[in-house]
JSON list of C-alpha atoms in Angstrom, two decimals:
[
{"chain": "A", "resi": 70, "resn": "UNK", "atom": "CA", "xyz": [0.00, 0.00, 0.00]},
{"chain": "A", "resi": 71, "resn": "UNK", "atom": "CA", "xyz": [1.21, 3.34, -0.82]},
{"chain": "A", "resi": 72, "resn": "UNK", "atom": "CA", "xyz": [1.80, 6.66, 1.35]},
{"chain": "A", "resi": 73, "resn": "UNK", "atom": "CA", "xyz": [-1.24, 7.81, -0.75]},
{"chain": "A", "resi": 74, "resn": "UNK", "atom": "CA", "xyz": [-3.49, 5.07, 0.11]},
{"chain": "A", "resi": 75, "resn": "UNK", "atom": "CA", "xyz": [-2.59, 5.36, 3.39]},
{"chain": "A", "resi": 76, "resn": "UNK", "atom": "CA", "xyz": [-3.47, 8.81, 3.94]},
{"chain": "A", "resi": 77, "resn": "UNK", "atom": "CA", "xyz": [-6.89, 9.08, 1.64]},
{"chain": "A", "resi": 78, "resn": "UNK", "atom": "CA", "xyz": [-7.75, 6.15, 4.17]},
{"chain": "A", "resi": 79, "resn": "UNK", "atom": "CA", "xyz": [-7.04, 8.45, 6.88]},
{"chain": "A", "resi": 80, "resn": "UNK", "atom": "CA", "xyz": [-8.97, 11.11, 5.82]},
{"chain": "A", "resi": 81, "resn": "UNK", "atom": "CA", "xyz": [-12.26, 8.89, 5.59]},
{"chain": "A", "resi": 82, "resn": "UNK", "atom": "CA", "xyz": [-11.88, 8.02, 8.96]},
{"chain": "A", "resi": 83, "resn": "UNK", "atom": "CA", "xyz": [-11.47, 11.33, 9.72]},
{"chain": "A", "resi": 84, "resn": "UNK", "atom": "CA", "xyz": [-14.38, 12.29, 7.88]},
{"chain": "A", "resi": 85, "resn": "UNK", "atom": "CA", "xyz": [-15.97, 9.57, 9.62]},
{"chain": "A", "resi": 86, "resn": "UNK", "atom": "CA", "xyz": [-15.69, 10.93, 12.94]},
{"chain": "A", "resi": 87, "resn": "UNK", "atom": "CA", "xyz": [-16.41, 14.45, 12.19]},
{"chain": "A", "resi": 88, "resn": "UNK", "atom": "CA", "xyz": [-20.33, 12.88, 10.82]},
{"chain": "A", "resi": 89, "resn": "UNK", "atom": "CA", "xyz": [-20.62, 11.00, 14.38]},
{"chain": "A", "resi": 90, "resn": "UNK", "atom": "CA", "xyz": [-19.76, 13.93, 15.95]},
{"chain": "A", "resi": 91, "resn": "UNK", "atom": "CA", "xyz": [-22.46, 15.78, 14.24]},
{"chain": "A", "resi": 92, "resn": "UNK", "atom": "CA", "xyz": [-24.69, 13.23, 14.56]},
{"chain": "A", "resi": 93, "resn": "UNK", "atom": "CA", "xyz": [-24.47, 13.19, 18.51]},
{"chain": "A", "resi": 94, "resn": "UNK", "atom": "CA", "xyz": [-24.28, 17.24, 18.31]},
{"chain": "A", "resi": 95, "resn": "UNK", "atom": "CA", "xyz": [-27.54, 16.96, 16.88]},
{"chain": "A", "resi": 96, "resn": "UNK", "atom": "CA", "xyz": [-29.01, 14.22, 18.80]},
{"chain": "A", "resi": 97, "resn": "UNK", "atom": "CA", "xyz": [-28.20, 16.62, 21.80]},
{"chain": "A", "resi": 98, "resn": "UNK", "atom": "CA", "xyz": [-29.85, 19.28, 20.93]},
{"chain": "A", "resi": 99, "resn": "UNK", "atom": "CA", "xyz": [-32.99, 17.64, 20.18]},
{"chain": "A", "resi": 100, "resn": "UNK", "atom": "CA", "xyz": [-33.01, 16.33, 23.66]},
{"chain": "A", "resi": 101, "resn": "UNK", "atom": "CA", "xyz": [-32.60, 19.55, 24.91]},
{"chain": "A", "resi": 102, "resn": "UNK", "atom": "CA", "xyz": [-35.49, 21.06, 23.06]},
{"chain": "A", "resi": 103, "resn": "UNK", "atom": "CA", "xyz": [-37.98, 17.87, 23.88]},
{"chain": "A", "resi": 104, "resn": "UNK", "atom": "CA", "xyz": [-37.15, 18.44, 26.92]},
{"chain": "A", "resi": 105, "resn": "UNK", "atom": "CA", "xyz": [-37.81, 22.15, 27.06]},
{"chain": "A", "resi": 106, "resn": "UNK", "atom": "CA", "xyz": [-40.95, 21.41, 25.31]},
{"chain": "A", "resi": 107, "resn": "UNK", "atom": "CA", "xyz": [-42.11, 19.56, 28.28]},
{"chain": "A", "resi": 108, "resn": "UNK", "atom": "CA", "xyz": [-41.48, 22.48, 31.25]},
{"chain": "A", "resi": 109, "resn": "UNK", "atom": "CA", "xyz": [-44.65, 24.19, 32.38]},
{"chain": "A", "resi": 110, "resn": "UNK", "atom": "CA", "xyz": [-43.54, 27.64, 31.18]},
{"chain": "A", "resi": 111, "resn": "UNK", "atom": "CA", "xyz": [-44.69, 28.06, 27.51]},
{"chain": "A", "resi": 112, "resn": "UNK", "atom": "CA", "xyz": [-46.79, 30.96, 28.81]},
{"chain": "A", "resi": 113, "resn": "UNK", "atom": "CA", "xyz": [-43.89, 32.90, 30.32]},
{"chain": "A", "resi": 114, "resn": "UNK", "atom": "CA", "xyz": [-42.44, 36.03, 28.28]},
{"chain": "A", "resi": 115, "resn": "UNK", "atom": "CA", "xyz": [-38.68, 35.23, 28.45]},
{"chain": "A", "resi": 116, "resn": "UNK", "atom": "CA", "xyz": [-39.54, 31.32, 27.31]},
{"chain": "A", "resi": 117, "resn": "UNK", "atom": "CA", "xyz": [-41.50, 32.89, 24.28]},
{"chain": "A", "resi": 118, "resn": "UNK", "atom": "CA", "xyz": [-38.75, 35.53, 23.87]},
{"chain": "A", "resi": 119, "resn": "UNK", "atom": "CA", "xyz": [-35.68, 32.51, 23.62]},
{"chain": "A", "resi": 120, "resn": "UNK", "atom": "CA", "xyz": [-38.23, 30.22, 21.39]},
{"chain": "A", "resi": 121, "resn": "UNK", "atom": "CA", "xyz": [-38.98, 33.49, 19.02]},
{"chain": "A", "resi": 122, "resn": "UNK", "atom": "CA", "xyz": [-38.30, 31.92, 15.61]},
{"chain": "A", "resi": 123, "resn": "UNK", "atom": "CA", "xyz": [-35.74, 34.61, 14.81]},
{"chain": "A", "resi": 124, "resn": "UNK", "atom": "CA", "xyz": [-33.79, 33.68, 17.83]},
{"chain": "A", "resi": 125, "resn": "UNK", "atom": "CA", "xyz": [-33.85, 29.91, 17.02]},
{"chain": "A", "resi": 126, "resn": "UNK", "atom": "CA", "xyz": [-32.75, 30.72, 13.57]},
{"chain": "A", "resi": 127, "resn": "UNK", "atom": "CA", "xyz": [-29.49, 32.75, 15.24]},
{"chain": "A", "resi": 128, "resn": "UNK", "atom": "CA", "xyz": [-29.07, 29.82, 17.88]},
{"chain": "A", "resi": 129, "resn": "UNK", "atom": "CA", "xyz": [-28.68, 27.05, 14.12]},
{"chain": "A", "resi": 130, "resn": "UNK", "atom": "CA", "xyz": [-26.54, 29.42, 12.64]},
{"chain": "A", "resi": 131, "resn": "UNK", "atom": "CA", "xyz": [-24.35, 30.07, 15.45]},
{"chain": "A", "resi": 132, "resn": "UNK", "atom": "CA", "xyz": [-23.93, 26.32, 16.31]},
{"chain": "A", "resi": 133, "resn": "UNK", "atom": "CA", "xyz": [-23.52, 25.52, 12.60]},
{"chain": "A", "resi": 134, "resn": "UNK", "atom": "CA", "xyz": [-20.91, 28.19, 12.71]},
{"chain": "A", "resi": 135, "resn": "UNK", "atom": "CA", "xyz": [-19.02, 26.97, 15.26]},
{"chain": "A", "resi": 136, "resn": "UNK", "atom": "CA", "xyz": [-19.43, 23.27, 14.18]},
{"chain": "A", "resi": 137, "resn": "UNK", "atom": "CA", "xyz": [-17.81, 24.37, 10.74]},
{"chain": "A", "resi": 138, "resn": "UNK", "atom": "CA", "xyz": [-14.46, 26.29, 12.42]},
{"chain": "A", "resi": 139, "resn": "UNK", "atom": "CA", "xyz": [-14.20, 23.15, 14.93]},
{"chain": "A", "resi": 140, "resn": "UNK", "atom": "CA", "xyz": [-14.50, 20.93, 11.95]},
{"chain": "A", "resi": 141, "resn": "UNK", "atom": "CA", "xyz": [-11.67, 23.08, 9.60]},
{"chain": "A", "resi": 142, "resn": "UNK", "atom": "CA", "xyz": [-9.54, 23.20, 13.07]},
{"chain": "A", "resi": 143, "resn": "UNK", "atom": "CA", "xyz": [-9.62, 19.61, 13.33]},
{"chain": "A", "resi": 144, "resn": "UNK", "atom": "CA", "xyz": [-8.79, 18.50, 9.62]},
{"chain": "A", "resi": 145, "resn": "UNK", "atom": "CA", "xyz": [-5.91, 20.70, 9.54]},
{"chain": "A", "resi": 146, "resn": "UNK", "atom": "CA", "xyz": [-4.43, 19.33, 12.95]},
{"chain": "A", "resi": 147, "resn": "UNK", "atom": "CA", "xyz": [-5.31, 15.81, 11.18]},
{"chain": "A", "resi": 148, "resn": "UNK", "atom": "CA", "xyz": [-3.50, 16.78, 8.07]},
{"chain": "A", "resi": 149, "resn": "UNK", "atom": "CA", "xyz": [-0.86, 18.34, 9.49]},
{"chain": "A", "resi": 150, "resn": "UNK", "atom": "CA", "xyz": [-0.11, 15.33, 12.05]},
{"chain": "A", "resi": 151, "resn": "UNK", "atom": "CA", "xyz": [-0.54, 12.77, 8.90]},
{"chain": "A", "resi": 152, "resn": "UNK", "atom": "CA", "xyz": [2.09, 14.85, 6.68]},
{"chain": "A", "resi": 153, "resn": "UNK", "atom": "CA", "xyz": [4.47, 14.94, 9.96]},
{"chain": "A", "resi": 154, "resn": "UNK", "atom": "CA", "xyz": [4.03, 11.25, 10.35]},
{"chain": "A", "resi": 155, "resn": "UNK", "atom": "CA", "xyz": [4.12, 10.29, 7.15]},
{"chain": "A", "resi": 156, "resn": "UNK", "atom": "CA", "xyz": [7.76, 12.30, 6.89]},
{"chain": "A", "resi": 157, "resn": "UNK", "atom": "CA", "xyz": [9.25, 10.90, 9.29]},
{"chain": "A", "resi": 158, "resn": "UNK", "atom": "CA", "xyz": [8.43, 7.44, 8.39]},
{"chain": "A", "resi": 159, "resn": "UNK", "atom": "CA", "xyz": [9.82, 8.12, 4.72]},
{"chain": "A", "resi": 160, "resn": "UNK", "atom": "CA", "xyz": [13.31, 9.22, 6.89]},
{"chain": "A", "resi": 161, "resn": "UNK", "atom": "CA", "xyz": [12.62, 6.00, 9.00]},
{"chain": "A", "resi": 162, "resn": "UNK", "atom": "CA", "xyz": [12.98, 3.88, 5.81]},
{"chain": "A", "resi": 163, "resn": "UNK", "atom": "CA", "xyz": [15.62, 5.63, 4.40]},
{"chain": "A", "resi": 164, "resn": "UNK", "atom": "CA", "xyz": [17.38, 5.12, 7.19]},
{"chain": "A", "resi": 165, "resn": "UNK", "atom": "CA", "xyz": [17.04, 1.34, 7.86]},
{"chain": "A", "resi": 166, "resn": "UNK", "atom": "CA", "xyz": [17.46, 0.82, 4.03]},
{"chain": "A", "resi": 167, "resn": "UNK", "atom": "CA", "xyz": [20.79, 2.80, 4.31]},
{"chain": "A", "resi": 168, "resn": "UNK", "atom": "CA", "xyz": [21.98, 1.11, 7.26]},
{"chain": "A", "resi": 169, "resn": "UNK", "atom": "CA", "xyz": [20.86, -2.52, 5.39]},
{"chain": "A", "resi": 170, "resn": "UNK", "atom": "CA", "xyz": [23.14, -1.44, 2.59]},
{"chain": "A", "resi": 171, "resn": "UNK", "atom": "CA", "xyz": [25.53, -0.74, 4.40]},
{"chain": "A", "resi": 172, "resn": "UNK", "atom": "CA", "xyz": [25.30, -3.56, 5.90]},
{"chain": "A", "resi": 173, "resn": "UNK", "atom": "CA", "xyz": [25.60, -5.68, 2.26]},
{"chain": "A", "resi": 174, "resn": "UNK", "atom": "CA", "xyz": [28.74, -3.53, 1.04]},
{"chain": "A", "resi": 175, "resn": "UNK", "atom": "CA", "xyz": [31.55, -5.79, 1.48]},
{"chain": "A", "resi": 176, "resn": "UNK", "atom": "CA", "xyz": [34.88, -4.06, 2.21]},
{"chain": "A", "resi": 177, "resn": "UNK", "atom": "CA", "xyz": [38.18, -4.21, 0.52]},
{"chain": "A", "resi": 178, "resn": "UNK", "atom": "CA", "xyz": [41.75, -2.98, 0.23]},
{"chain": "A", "resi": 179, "resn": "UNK", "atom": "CA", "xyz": [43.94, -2.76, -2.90]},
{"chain": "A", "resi": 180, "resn": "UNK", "atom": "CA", "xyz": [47.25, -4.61, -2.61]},
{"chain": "A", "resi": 181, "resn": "UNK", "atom": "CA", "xyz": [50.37, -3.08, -4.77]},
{"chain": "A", "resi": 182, "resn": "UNK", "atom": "CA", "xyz": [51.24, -5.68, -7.09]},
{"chain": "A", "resi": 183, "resn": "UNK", "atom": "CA", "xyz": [55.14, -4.83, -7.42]},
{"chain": "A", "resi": 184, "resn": "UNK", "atom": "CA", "xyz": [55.72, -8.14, -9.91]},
{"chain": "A", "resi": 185, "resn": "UNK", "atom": "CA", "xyz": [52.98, -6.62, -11.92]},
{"chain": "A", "resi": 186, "resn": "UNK", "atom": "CA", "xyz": [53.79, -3.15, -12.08]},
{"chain": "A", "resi": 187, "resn": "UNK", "atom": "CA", "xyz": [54.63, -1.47, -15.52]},
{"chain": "A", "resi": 188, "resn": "UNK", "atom": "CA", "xyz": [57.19, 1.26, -16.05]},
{"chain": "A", "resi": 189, "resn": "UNK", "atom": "CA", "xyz": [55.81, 4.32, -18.22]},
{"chain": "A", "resi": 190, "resn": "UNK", "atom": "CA", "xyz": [58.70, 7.20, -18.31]},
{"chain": "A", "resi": 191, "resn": "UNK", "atom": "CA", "xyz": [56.41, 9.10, -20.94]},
{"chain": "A", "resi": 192, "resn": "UNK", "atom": "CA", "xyz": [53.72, 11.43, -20.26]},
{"chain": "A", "resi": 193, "resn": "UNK", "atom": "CA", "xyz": [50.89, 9.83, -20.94]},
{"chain": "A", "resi": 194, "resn": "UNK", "atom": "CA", "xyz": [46.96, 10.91, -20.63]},
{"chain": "A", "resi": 195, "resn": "UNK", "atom": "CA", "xyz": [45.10, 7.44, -21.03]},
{"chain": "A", "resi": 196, "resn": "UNK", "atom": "CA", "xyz": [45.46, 3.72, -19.64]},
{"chain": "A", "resi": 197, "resn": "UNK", "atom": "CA", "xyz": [42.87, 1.03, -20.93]},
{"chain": "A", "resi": 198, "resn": "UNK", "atom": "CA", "xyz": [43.04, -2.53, -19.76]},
{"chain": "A", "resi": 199, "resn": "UNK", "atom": "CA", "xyz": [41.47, -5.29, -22.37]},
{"chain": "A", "resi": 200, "resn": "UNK", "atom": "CA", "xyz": [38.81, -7.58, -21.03]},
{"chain": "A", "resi": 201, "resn": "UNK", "atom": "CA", "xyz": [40.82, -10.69, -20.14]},
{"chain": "A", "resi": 202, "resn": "UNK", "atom": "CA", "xyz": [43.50, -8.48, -18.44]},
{"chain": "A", "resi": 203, "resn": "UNK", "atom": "CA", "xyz": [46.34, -9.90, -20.75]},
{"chain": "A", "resi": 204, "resn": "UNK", "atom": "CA", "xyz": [47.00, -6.42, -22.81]},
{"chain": "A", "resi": 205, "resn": "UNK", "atom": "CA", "xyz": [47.79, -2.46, -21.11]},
{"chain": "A", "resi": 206, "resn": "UNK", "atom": "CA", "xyz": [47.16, 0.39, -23.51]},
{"chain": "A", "resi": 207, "resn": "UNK", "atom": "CA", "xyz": [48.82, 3.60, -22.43]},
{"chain": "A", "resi": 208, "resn": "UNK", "atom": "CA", "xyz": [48.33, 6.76, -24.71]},
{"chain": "A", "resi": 209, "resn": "UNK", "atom": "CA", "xyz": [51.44, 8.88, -25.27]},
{"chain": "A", "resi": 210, "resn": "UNK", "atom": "CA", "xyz": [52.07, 12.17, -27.35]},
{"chain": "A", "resi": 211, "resn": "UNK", "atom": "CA", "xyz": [52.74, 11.61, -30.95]},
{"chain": "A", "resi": 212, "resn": "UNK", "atom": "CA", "xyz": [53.83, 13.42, -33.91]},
{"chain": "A", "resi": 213, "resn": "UNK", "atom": "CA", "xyz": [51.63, 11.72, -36.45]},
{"chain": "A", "resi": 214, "resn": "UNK", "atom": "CA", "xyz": [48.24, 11.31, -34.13]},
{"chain": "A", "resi": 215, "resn": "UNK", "atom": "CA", "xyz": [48.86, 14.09, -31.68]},
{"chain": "A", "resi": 216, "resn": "UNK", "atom": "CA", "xyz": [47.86, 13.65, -28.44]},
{"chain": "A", "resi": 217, "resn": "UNK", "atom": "CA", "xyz": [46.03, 10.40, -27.07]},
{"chain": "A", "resi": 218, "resn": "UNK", "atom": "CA", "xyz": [42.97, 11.66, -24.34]},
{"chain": "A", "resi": 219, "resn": "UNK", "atom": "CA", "xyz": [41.51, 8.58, -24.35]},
{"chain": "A", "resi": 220, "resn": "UNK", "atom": "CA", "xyz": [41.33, 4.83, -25.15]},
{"chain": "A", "resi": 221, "resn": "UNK", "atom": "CA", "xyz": [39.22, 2.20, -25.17]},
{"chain": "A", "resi": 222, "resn": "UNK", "atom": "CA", "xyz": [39.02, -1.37, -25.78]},
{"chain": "A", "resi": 223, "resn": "UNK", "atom": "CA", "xyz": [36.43, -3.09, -28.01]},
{"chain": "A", "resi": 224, "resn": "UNK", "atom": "CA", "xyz": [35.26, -6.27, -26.50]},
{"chain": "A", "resi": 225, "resn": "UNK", "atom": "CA", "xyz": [34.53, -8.43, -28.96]},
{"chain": "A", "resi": 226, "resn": "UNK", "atom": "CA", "xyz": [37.34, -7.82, -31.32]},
{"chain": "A", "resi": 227, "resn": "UNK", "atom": "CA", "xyz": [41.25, -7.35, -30.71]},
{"chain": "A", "resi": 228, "resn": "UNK", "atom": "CA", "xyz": [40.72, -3.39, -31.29]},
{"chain": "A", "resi": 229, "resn": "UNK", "atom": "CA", "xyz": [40.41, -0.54, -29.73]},
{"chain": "A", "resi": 230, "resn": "UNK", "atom": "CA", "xyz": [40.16, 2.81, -31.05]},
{"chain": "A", "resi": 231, "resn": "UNK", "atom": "CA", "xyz": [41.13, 6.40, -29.01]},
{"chain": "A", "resi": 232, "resn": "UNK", "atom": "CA", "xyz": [40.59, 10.11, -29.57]},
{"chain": "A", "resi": 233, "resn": "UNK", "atom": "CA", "xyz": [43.17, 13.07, -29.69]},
{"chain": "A", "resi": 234, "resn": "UNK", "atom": "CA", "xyz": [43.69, 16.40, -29.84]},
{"chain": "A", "resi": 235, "resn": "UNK", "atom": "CA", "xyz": [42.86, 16.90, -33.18]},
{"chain": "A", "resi": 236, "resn": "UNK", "atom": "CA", "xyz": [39.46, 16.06, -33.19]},
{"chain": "A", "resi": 237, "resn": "UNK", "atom": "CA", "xyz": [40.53, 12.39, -34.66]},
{"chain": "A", "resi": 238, "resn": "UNK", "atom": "CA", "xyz": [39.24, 8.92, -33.88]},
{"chain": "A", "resi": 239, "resn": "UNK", "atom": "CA", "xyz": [41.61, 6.17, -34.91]},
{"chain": "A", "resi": 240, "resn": "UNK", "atom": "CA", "xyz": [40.71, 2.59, -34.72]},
{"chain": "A", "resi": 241, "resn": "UNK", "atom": "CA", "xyz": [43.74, -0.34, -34.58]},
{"chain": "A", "resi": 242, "resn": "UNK", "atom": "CA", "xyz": [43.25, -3.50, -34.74]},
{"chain": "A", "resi": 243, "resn": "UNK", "atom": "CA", "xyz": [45.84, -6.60, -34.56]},
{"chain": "A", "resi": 244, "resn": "UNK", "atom": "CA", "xyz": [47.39, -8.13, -37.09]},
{"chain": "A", "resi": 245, "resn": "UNK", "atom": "CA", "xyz": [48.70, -11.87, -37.82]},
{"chain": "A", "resi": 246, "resn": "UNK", "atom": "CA", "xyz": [52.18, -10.62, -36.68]},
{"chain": "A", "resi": 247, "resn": "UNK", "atom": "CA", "xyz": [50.54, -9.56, -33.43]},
{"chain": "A", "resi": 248, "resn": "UNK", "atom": "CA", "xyz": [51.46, -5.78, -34.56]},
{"chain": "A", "resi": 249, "resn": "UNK", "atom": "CA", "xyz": [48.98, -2.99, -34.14]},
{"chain": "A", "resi": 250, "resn": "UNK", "atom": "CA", "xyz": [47.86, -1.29, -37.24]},
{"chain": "A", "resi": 251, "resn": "UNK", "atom": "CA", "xyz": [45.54, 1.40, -38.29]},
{"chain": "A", "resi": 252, "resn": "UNK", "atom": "CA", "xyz": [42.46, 0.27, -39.72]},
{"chain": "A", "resi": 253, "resn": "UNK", "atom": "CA", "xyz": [39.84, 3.35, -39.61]},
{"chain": "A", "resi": 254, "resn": "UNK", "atom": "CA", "xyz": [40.31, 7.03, -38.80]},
{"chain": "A", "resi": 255, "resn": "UNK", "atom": "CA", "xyz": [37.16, 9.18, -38.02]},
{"chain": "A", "resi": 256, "resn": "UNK", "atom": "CA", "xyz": [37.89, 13.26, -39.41]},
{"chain": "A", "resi": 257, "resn": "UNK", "atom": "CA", "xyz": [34.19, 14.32, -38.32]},
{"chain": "A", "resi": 258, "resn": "UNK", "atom": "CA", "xyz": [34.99, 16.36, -35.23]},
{"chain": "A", "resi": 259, "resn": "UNK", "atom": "CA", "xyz": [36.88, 19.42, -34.83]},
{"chain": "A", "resi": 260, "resn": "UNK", "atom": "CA", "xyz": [38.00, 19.83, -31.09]},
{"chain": "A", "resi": 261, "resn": "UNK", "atom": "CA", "xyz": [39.72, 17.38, -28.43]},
{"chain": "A", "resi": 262, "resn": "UNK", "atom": "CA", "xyz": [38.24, 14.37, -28.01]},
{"chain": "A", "resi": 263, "resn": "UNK", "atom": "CA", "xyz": [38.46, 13.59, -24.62]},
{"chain": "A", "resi": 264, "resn": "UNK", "atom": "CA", "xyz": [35.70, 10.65, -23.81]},
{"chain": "A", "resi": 265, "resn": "UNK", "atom": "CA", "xyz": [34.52, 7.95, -26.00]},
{"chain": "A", "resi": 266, "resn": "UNK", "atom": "CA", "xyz": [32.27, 5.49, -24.28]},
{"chain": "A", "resi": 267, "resn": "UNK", "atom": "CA", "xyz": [31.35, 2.05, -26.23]},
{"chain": "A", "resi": 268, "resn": "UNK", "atom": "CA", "xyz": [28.06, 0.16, -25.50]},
{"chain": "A", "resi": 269, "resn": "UNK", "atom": "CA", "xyz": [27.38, -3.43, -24.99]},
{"chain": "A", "resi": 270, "resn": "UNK", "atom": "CA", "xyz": [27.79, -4.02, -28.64]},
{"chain": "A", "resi": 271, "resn": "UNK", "atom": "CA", "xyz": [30.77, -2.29, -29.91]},
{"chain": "A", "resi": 272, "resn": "UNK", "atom": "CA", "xyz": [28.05, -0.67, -32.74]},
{"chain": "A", "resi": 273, "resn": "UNK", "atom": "CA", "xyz": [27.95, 2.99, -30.84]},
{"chain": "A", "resi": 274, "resn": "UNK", "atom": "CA", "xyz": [30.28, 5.77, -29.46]},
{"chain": "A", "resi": 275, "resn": "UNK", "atom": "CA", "xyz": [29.52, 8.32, -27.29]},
{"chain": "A", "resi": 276, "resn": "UNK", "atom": "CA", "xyz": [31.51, 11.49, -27.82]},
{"chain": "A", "resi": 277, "resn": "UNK", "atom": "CA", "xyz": [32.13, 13.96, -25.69]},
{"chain": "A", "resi": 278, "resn": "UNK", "atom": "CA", "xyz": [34.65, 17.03, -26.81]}
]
């Protein structure tokens, strides 16, 4: 059930109420006036002046009156008691499902890996890893394709393509001599390329200059 739910429901028993109250308001006062119809002083001036229709017209109007401002006081309160409640049982739940994920993070350190760590004297702006962790790409400044701001990997292919300063996006691929060689270069863009992002199926590129 949601918050929604909970709260129209709420209201109807809210509205609920507020009719029994009525009800019982009303059930009152006609008690009261059976049982002023029954004292031995209809003939008496100040009996005839109270039961004056004009009078009992005043004396429904006033009680409706104050019925209606007891009945607007009472749904605000209501509402703003449910909207309260209903907050801080949202920050309730957002607690206890922060604390539960918390809970289901496991934690871990990184270990150096000195037997697996790879000298680079060059400056370099990008490092791409291939799936099966058996090839390091590392994107140095070059005469020919300026320089490398990013590389990627495609995963279903030995290739992987990168963007440079020149607005450029070259795609290698690997040869039978296990050499790298140019196979495709993109002239379409006119500023760095400094983000290409490849989905699931190695058919689109996100660019972002």
């Amino acid at each position: 059930m949601n918050t929604q739910s909970i709260v129209d429901q709420l209201k109807n028993k809210v509205e609920e109420c507020l009719k029994g109250v009525q009800q019982q308001l009303d059930s009152s006062f006609n008690i009261i006036e059976a049982f002023l119809d029954q004292l031995p002083l209809a003939h008496h001036h100040l009996f005839k002046s109270l039961y004056h229709p004009t009078n009992i017209h005043q004396l429904t109007n006033s009680r409706s009156k104050t019925y209606n401002k007891f009945q607007y006081s009472l749904k605000s309160q209501v509402h703003s008691s449910l909207t309260l409640i209903i907050t801080n049982k949202k920050i309730e739940n957002n607690r206890k499902h922060n604390n539960q994920h918390q809970l289901n993070l496991k934690t871990f350190t990184y270990n150096l890996l000195q037997d697996k760590s790879i000298n680079q004297s060059e400056y370099c702006r990008a490092i791409t890893i291939n799936k099966d962790n058996t090839i390091v790409l590392v994107g140095c400044n070059n005469e020919n394709t300026g320089d490398v701001l990013t590389l990627n990997f495609i995963k279903k292919q030995i290739q992987f393509l990168f963007g440079n300063r020149y607005g450029q996006i070259i795609i290698q691929f690997m040869n039978q001599n296990s050499q790298w060689e140019c196979q495709q270069i993109l002239n379409s863009h006119y500023n760095y390329i400094n983000c290409l992002i490849i989905n699931n199926n190695d058919d689109f590129y996100h660019i972002r200059n």
